[in-house]
PDB file of C-alpha atoms in Angstrom:
ATOM      1  CA  MET A   1     -75.742  27.907 -39.389  1.00  0.00           C
ATOM      2  CA  LEU A   2     -74.987  24.503 -40.840  1.00  0.00           C
ATOM      3  CA  GLN A   3     -71.818  25.848 -42.027  1.00  0.00           C
ATOM      4  CA  ASP A   4     -70.967  26.973 -38.493  1.00  0.00           C
ATOM      5  CA  LEU A   5     -71.854  23.531 -37.165  1.00  0.00           C
ATOM      6  CA  ASP A   6     -69.629  21.898 -39.788  1.00  0.00           C
ATOM      7  CA  LYS A   7     -66.800  24.185 -38.780  1.00  0.00           C
ATOM      8  CA  LEU A   8     -67.484  23.414 -35.147  1.00  0.00           C
ATOM      9  CA  ALA A   9     -67.588  19.654 -35.866  1.00  0.00           C
ATOM     10  CA  THR A  10     -64.349  19.935 -37.804  1.00  0.00           C
ATOM     11  CA  ARG A  11     -62.822  21.897 -34.994  1.00  0.00           C
ATOM     12  CA  ILE A  12     -64.052  19.347 -32.410  1.00  0.00           C
ATOM     13  CA  ARG A  13     -62.575  16.505 -34.523  1.00  0.00           C
ATOM     14  CA  GLN A  14     -59.282  18.389 -34.621  1.00  0.00           C
ATOM     15  CA  VAL A  15     -59.378  18.933 -30.863  1.00  0.00           C
ATOM     16  CA  VAL A  16     -60.275  15.251 -30.306  1.00  0.00           C
ATOM     17  CA  ALA A  17     -57.430  14.206 -32.629  1.00  0.00           C
ATOM     18  CA  LEU A  18     -55.035  16.510 -30.778  1.00  0.00           C
ATOM     19  CA  LEU A  19     -56.274  15.137 -27.445  1.00  0.00           C
ATOM     20  CA  GLN A  20     -55.796  11.547 -28.658  1.00  0.00           C
ATOM     21  CA  GLN A  21     -52.336  12.422 -29.958  1.00  0.00           C
ATOM     22  CA  ALA A  22     -51.529  14.155 -26.658  1.00  0.00           C
ATOM     23  CA  ARG A  23     -52.862  11.145 -24.705  1.00  0.00           C
ATOM     24  CA  SER A  24     -50.814   8.779 -26.877  1.00  0.00           C
ATOM     25  CA  GLU A  25     -47.671  10.878 -26.400  1.00  0.00           C
ATOM     26  CA  SER A  26     -48.414  11.087 -22.668  1.00  0.00           C
ATOM     27  CA  GLU A  27     -48.753   7.287 -22.456  1.00  0.00           C
ATOM     28  CA  THR A  28     -45.524   6.867 -24.447  1.00  0.00           C
ATOM     29  CA  ARG A  29     -43.730   9.300 -22.146  1.00  0.00           C
ATOM     30  CA  ALA A  30     -45.197   7.603 -19.073  1.00  0.00           C
ATOM     31  CA  ALA A  31     -43.989   4.230 -20.355  1.00  0.00           C
ATOM     32  CA  ARG A  32     -40.549   5.732 -21.077  1.00  0.00           C
ATOM     33  CA  ILE A  33     -40.439   7.296 -17.602  1.00  0.00           C
ATOM     34  CA  ALA A  34     -41.392   3.945 -16.036  1.00  0.00           C
ATOM     35  CA  GLU A  35     -38.679   2.221 -18.074  1.00  0.00           C
ATOM     36  CA  LEU A  36     -36.101   4.845 -17.056  1.00  0.00           C
ATOM     37  CA  GLU A  37     -37.133   4.581 -13.399  1.00  0.00           C
ATOM     38  CA  HIS A  38     -36.736   0.800 -13.611  1.00  0.00           C
ATOM     39  CA  ARG A  39     -33.292   1.174 -15.199  1.00  0.00           C
ATOM     40  CA  CYS A  40     -32.384   3.739 -12.543  1.00  0.00           C
ATOM     41  CA  ARG A  41     -33.356   1.300  -9.749  1.00  0.00           C
ATOM     42  CA  ASP A  42     -31.366  -1.458 -11.472  1.00  0.00           C
ATOM     43  CA  MET A  43     -28.356   0.832 -11.733  1.00  0.00           C
ATOM     44  CA  GLN A  44     -28.697   1.880  -8.073  1.00  0.00           C
ATOM     45  CA  GLU A  45     -28.853  -1.776  -7.039  1.00  0.00           C
ATOM     46  CA  GLN A  46     -25.821  -2.559  -9.211  1.00  0.00           C
ATOM     47  CA  ALA A  47     -23.979   0.436  -7.720  1.00  0.00           C
ATOM     48  CA  ALA A  48     -24.806  -0.838  -4.219  1.00  0.00           C
ATOM     49  CA  ARG A  49     -23.531  -4.330  -5.125  1.00  0.00           C
ATOM     50  CA  ASP A  50     -20.410  -2.818  -6.667  1.00  0.00           C
ATOM     51  CA  SER A  51     -19.885  -0.677  -3.584  1.00  0.00           C
ATOM     52  CA  LYS A  52     -20.157  -3.746  -1.328  1.00  0.00           C
ATOM     53  CA  ALA A  53     -17.778  -5.674  -3.577  1.00  0.00           C
ATOM     54  CA  LEU A  54     -15.309  -2.784  -3.545  1.00  0.00           C
ATOM     55  CA  ALA A  55     -15.525  -2.532   0.238  1.00  0.00           C
ATOM     56  CA  LEU A  56     -14.881  -6.280   0.523  1.00  0.00           C
ATOM     57  CA  ALA A  57     -11.965  -6.052  -1.912  1.00  0.00           C
ATOM     58  CA  ASN A  58     -10.509  -3.122   0.061  1.00  0.00           C
ATOM     59  CA  LYS A  59     -10.889  -5.087   3.299  1.00  0.00           C
ATOM     60  CA  GLN A  60      -9.187  -8.124   1.749  1.00  0.00           C
ATOM     61  CA  LEU A  61      -6.435  -5.906   0.363  1.00  0.00           C
ATOM     62  CA  ALA A  62      -5.862  -4.411   3.801  1.00  0.00           C
ATOM     63  CA  GLU A  63      -5.750  -7.901   5.334  1.00  0.00           C
ATOM     64  CA  HIS A  64      -3.301  -9.081   2.675  1.00  0.00           C
ATOM     65  CA  GLU A  65      -1.140  -6.004   3.223  1.00  0.00           C
ATOM     66  CA  GLN A  66      -1.136  -6.676   6.973  1.00  0.00           C
ATOM     67  CA  GLY A  67      -0.188 -10.290   6.314  1.00  0.00           C
ATOM     68  CA  LEU A  68       2.524  -9.190   3.922  1.00  0.00           C
ATOM     69  CA  GLN A  69       3.863  -6.692   6.469  1.00  0.00           C
ATOM     70  CA  ALA A  70       3.858  -9.385   9.154  1.00  0.00           C
ATOM     71  CA  ALA A  71       5.678 -11.747   6.791  1.00  0.00           C
ATOM     72  CA  ARG A  72       8.232  -9.036   6.019  1.00  0.00           C
ATOM     73  CA  LEU A  73       8.810  -8.398   9.709  1.00  0.00           C
ATOM     74  CA  GLU A  74       9.191 -12.127  10.361  1.00  0.00           C
ATOM     75  CA  SER A  75      11.504 -12.425   7.374  1.00  0.00           C
ATOM     76  CA  ASP A  76      13.635  -9.542   8.674  1.00  0.00           C
ATOM     77  CA  ARG A  77      13.757 -11.112  12.126  1.00  0.00           C
ATOM     78  CA  VAL A  78      14.769 -14.495  10.702  1.00  0.00           C
ATOM     79  CA  ARG A  79      17.357 -12.851   8.422  1.00  0.00           C
ATOM     80  CA  GLN A  80      18.855 -10.954  11.359  1.00  0.00           C
ATOM     81  CA  ASP A  81      18.919 -14.146  13.426  1.00  0.00           C
ATOM     82  CA  LEU A  82      20.593 -16.051  10.589  1.00  0.00           C
ATOM     83  CA  GLU A  83      23.103 -13.250  10.031  1.00  0.00           C
ATOM     84  CA  SER A  84      23.920 -13.271  13.747  1.00  0.00           C
ATOM     85  CA  ARG A  85      24.327 -17.040  13.708  1.00  0.00           C
ATOM     86  CA  LEU A  86      26.466 -16.780  10.570  1.00  0.00           C
ATOM     87  CA  GLN A  87      28.716 -14.243  12.266  1.00  0.00           C
ATOM     88  CA  ASP A  88      28.993 -16.544  15.298  1.00  0.00           C
ATOM     89  CA  HIS A  89      29.864 -19.500  13.085  1.00  0.00           C
ATOM     90  CA  GLN A  90      32.331 -17.424  11.106  1.00  0.00           C
ATOM     91  CA  GLY A  91      33.950 -16.291  14.359  1.00  0.00           C
ATOM     92  CA  ARG A  92      34.174 -19.872  15.595  1.00  0.00           C
ATOM     93  CA  SER A  93      35.421 -21.016  12.224  1.00  0.00           C
ATOM     94  CA  GLN A  94      38.122 -18.345  12.258  1.00  0.00           C
ATOM     95  CA  ALA A  95      39.086 -19.296  15.823  1.00  0.00           C
ATOM     96  CA  LEU A  96      39.270 -22.968  14.816  1.00  0.00           C
ATOM     97  CA  GLN A  97      41.284 -22.061  11.713  1.00  0.00           C
ATOM     98  CA  ASN A  98      43.693 -20.058  13.862  1.00  0.00           C
ATOM     99  CA  GLN A  99      43.963 -22.968  16.311  1.00  0.00           C
ATOM    100  CA  LEU A 100      44.538 -25.373  13.406  1.00  0.00           C
ATOM    101  CA  ASP A 101      47.234 -23.091  11.990  1.00  0.00           C
ATOM    102  CA  ARG A 102      48.951 -22.993  15.423  1.00  0.00           C
ATOM    103  CA  THR A 103      48.588 -26.766  15.747  1.00  0.00           C
ATOM    104  CA  VAL A 104      50.072 -27.349  12.288  1.00  0.00           C
ATOM    105  CA  THR A 105      52.920 -24.969  13.086  1.00  0.00           C
ATOM    106  CA  GLU A 106      53.501 -26.744  16.415  1.00  0.00           C
ATOM    107  CA  ARG A 107      53.303 -30.156  14.704  1.00  0.00           C
ATOM    108  CA  ASP A 108      55.836 -29.044  12.086  1.00  0.00           C
ATOM    109  CA  ARG A 109      58.119 -27.759  14.861  1.00  0.00           C
ATOM    110  CA  LEU A 110      57.721 -31.022  16.780  1.00  0.00           C
ATOM    111  CA  ILE A 111      58.461 -33.019  13.622  1.00  0.00           C
ATOM    112  CA  ASP A 112      61.595 -30.948  13.131  1.00  0.00           C
ATOM    113  CA  VAL A 113      62.578 -31.475  16.803  1.00  0.00           C
ATOM    114  CA  ALA A 114      61.811 -35.213  16.563  1.00  0.00           C
ATOM    115  CA  THR A 115      63.800 -35.500  13.324  1.00  0.00           C
ATOM    116  CA  GLY A 116      66.705 -33.639  14.941  1.00  0.00           C
ATOM    117  CA  ALA A 117      66.474 -35.835  18.046  1.00  0.00           C
ATOM    118  CA  GLN A 118      66.350 -38.978  15.920  1.00  0.00           C
ATOM    119  CA  GLN A 119      69.413 -37.853  14.023  1.00  0.00           C
ATOM    120  CA  GLN A 120      71.232 -37.151  17.282  1.00  0.00           C
ATOM    121  CA  ILE A 121      70.188 -40.562  18.632  1.00  0.00           C
ATOM    122  CA  GLU A 122      71.469 -42.224  15.474  1.00  0.00           C
ATOM    123  CA  LEU A 123      74.755 -40.343  15.782  1.00  0.00           C
ATOM    124  CA  ILE A 124      75.055 -41.383  19.418  1.00  0.00           C
ATOM    125  CA  LEU A 125      74.226 -44.981  18.553  1.00  0.00           C
ATOM    126  CA  GLU A 126      76.861 -44.990  15.810  1.00  0.00           C
ATOM    127  CA  ARG A 127      79.515 -43.824  18.283  1.00  0.00           C
ATOM    128  CA  LEU A 128      78.719 -46.468  20.873  1.00  0.00           C
ATOM    129  CA  PRO A 129      81.117 -49.394  21.042  1.00  0.00           C
ATOM    130  CA  GLY A 130      79.819 -52.369  19.086  1.00  0.00           C
ATOM    131  CA  ALA A 131      77.725 -50.297  16.781  1.00  0.00           C
ATOM    132  CA  GLU A 132      77.228 -51.679  13.372  1.00  0.00           C
ATOM    133  CA  ASN A 133      78.710 -49.705  10.546  1.00  0.00           C
TER     134      ASN A 133
END
């Protein structure tokens, strides 16, 4: 019977050792689970912050794109206005150039007429009695 009690004591020690080992492993796993849950919460919080930051960046991008589109439209409007004004100025410039060309032609014709008239006057003056030769 002593022998049976020794076996039983040995078996109880083994069971106690297994229970202590199981408890230790359970505590280690519980600590690991708690650590993983903490990391998971941290990652969820970071994901939420990142999501908010992304939403803000998307909103800012949309605003910048709207501003850029508005600037493009304004730029196109100004360009069209300037092109229209340029065409007007070019038209006026061409009209003034044409008028200048006609004026120069008329001036040259008048110079020729005046030169011819002066020559005729000089000829007439030379033929008058008492003209100096």
